[in-house]
Tab-separated table of C-alpha atoms in Angstrom:
chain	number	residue	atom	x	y	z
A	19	UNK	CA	14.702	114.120	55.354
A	20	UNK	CA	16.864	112.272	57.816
A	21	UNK	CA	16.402	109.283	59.450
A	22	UNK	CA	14.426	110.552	62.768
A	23	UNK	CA	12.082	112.434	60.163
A	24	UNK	CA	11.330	109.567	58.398
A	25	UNK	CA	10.446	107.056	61.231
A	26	UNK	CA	8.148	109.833	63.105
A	27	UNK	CA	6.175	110.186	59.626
A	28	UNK	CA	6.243	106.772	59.047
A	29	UNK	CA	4.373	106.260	62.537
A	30	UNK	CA	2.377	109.130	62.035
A	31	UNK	CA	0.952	107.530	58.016
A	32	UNK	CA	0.978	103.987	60.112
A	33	UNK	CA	3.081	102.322	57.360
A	34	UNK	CA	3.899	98.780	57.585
A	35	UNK	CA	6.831	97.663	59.273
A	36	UNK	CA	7.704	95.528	56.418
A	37	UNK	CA	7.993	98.371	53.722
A	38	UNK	CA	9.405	100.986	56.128
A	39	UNK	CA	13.297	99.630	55.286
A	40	UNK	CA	12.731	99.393	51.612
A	41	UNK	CA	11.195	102.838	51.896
A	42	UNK	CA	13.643	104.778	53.537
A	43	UNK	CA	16.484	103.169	51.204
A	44	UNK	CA	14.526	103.623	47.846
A	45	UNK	CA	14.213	107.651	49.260
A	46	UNK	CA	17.430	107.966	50.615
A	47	UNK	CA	18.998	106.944	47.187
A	48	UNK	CA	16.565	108.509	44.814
A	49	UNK	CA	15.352	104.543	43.111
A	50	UNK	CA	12.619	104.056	41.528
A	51	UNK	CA	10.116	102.118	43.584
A	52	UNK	CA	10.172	98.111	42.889
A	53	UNK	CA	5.813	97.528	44.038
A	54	UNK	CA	3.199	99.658	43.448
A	55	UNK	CA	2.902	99.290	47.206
A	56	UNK	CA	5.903	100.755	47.338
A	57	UNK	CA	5.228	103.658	45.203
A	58	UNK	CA	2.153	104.349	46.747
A	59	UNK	CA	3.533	104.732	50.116
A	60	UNK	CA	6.737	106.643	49.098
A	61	UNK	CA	4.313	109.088	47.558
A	62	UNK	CA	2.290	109.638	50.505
A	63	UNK	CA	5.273	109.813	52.382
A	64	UNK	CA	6.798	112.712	50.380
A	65	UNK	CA	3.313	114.701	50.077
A	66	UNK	CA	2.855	114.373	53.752
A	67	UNK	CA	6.122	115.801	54.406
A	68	UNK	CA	5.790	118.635	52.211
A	69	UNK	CA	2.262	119.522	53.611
A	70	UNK	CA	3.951	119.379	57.460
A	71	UNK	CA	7.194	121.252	56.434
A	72	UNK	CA	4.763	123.861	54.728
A	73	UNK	CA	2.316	124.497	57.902
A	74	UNK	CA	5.308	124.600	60.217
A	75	UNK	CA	8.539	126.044	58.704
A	76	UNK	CA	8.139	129.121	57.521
A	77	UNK	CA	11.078	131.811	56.137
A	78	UNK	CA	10.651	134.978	56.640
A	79	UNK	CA	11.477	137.893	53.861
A	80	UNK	CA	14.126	139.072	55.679
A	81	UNK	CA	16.093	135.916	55.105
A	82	UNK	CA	16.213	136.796	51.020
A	83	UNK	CA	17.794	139.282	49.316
A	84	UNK	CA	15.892	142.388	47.724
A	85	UNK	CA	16.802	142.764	44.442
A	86	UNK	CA	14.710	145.486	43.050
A	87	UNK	CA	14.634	148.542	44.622
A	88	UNK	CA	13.368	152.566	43.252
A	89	UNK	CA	16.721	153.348	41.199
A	90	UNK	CA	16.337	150.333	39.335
A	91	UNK	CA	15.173	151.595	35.625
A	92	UNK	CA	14.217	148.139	34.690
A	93	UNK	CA	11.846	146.497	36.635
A	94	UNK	CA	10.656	149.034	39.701
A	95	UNK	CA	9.157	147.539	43.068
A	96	UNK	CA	5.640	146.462	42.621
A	97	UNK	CA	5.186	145.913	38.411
A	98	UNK	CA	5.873	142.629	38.641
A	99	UNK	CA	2.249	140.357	38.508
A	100	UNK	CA	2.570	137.276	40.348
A	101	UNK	CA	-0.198	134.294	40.811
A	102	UNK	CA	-0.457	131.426	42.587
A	103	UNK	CA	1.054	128.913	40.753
A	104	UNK	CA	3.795	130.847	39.406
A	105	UNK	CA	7.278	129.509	39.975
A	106	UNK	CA	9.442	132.560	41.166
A	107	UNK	CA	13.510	132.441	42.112
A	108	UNK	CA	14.758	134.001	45.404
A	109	UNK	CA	18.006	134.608	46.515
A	110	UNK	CA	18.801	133.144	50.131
A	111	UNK	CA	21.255	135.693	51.829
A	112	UNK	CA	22.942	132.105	53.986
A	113	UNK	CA	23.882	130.826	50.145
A	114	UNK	CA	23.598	133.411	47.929
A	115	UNK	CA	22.188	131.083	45.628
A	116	UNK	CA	18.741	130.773	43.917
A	117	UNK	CA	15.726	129.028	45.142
A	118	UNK	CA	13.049	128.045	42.926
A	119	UNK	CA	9.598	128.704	45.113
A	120	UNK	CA	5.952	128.230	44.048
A	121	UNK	CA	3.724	131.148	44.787
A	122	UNK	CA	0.843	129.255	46.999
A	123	UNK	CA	-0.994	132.686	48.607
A	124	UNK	CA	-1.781	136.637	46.892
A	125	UNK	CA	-0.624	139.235	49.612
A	126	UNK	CA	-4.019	139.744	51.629
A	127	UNK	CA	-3.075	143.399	51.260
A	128	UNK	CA	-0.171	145.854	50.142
A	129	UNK	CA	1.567	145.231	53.500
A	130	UNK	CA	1.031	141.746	53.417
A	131	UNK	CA	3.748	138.973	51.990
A	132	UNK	CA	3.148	136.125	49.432
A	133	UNK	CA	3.506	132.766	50.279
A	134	UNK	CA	5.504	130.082	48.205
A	135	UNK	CA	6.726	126.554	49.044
A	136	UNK	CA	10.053	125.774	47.925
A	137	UNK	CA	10.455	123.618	45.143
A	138	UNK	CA	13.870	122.432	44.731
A	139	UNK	CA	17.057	121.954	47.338
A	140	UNK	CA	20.166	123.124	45.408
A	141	UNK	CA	22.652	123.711	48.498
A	142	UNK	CA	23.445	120.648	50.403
A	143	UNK	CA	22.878	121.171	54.202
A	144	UNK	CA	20.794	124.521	53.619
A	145	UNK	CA	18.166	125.391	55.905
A	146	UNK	CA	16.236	125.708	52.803
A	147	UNK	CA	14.550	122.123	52.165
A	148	UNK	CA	11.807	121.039	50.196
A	149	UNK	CA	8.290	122.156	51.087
A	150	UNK	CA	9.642	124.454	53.371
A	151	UNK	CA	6.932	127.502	53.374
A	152	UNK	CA	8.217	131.238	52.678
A	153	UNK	CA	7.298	134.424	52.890
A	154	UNK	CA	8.424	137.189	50.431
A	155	UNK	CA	7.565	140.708	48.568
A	156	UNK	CA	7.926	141.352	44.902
A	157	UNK	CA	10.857	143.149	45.094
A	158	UNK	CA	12.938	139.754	46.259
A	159	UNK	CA	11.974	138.258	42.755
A	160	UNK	CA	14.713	137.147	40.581
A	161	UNK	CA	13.240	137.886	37.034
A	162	UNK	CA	13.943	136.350	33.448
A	163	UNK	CA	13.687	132.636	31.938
A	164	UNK	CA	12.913	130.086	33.905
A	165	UNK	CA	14.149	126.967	34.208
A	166	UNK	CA	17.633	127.802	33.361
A	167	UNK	CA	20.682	126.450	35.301
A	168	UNK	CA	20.702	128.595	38.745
């Protein structure tokens, strides 16, 4: 989140002029909150921008890799279960790296995409931030252990 991001939410959750400095530095820099005023605020900070970056920014499938497709004799498209909850890896096609998502919707139909929220930022200045919102079919899945290093 950069600095114009932060002062419009800030506005927006009416924080205190007094905390908003502290704030921003203790998120810019990753410290552990010094009040539980502090905390409290830098928590509804981050969960309100999560819940706007989710509703507004949305990536579209074509912006991942498939990685399944019918010649594939070890996974083919559609076998793989997912539920909401599940945390799933795509492949951005800007990075070529993976990007851990959380599955927050079921496809409505077969047509239809699932939706996920990205969980983790792993390429500085990506597109790709945190709580971003993304849509995506099975065959875009990255399969086997997860966490591992990506």
């Amino acid at each position: 989140m950069n600095k114009n991001q932060f002062d419009v939410l800030a506005r927006l959750l009416a924080l205190p002029e007094h905390l908003r400095d502290d704030l921003y530095r203790t998120h810019l820099q990753g410290e552990s909150p010094a009040t539980p005023e502090l905390a409290h605020a830098l928590e509804q900070l981050r969960t309100t921008d999560r819940a706007i970056r989710s509703a507004y920014v949305t990536h579209t499938p074509s912006e991942f890799r498939v990685v399944v497709g019918h010649h594939d004799t070890h996974r083919k498209p559609g076998s793989l279960k997912l539920r909401v909850g599940d945390t799933v890896r795509l492949v951005a096609h800007s990075t070529e790296r993976w990007i851990p998502v959380q599955v927050t919707a079921l496809p409505a139909s077969t047509k239809d995409y699932y939706r996920g929220e990205i969980l983790e930022q792993r390429v500085v200045g990506s597109k790709f931030q945190v709580g971003n919102g993304v849509l995506f079919g099975e065959d875009q899945v990255v399969t086997g252990s997860y966490p591992h290093k990506l």
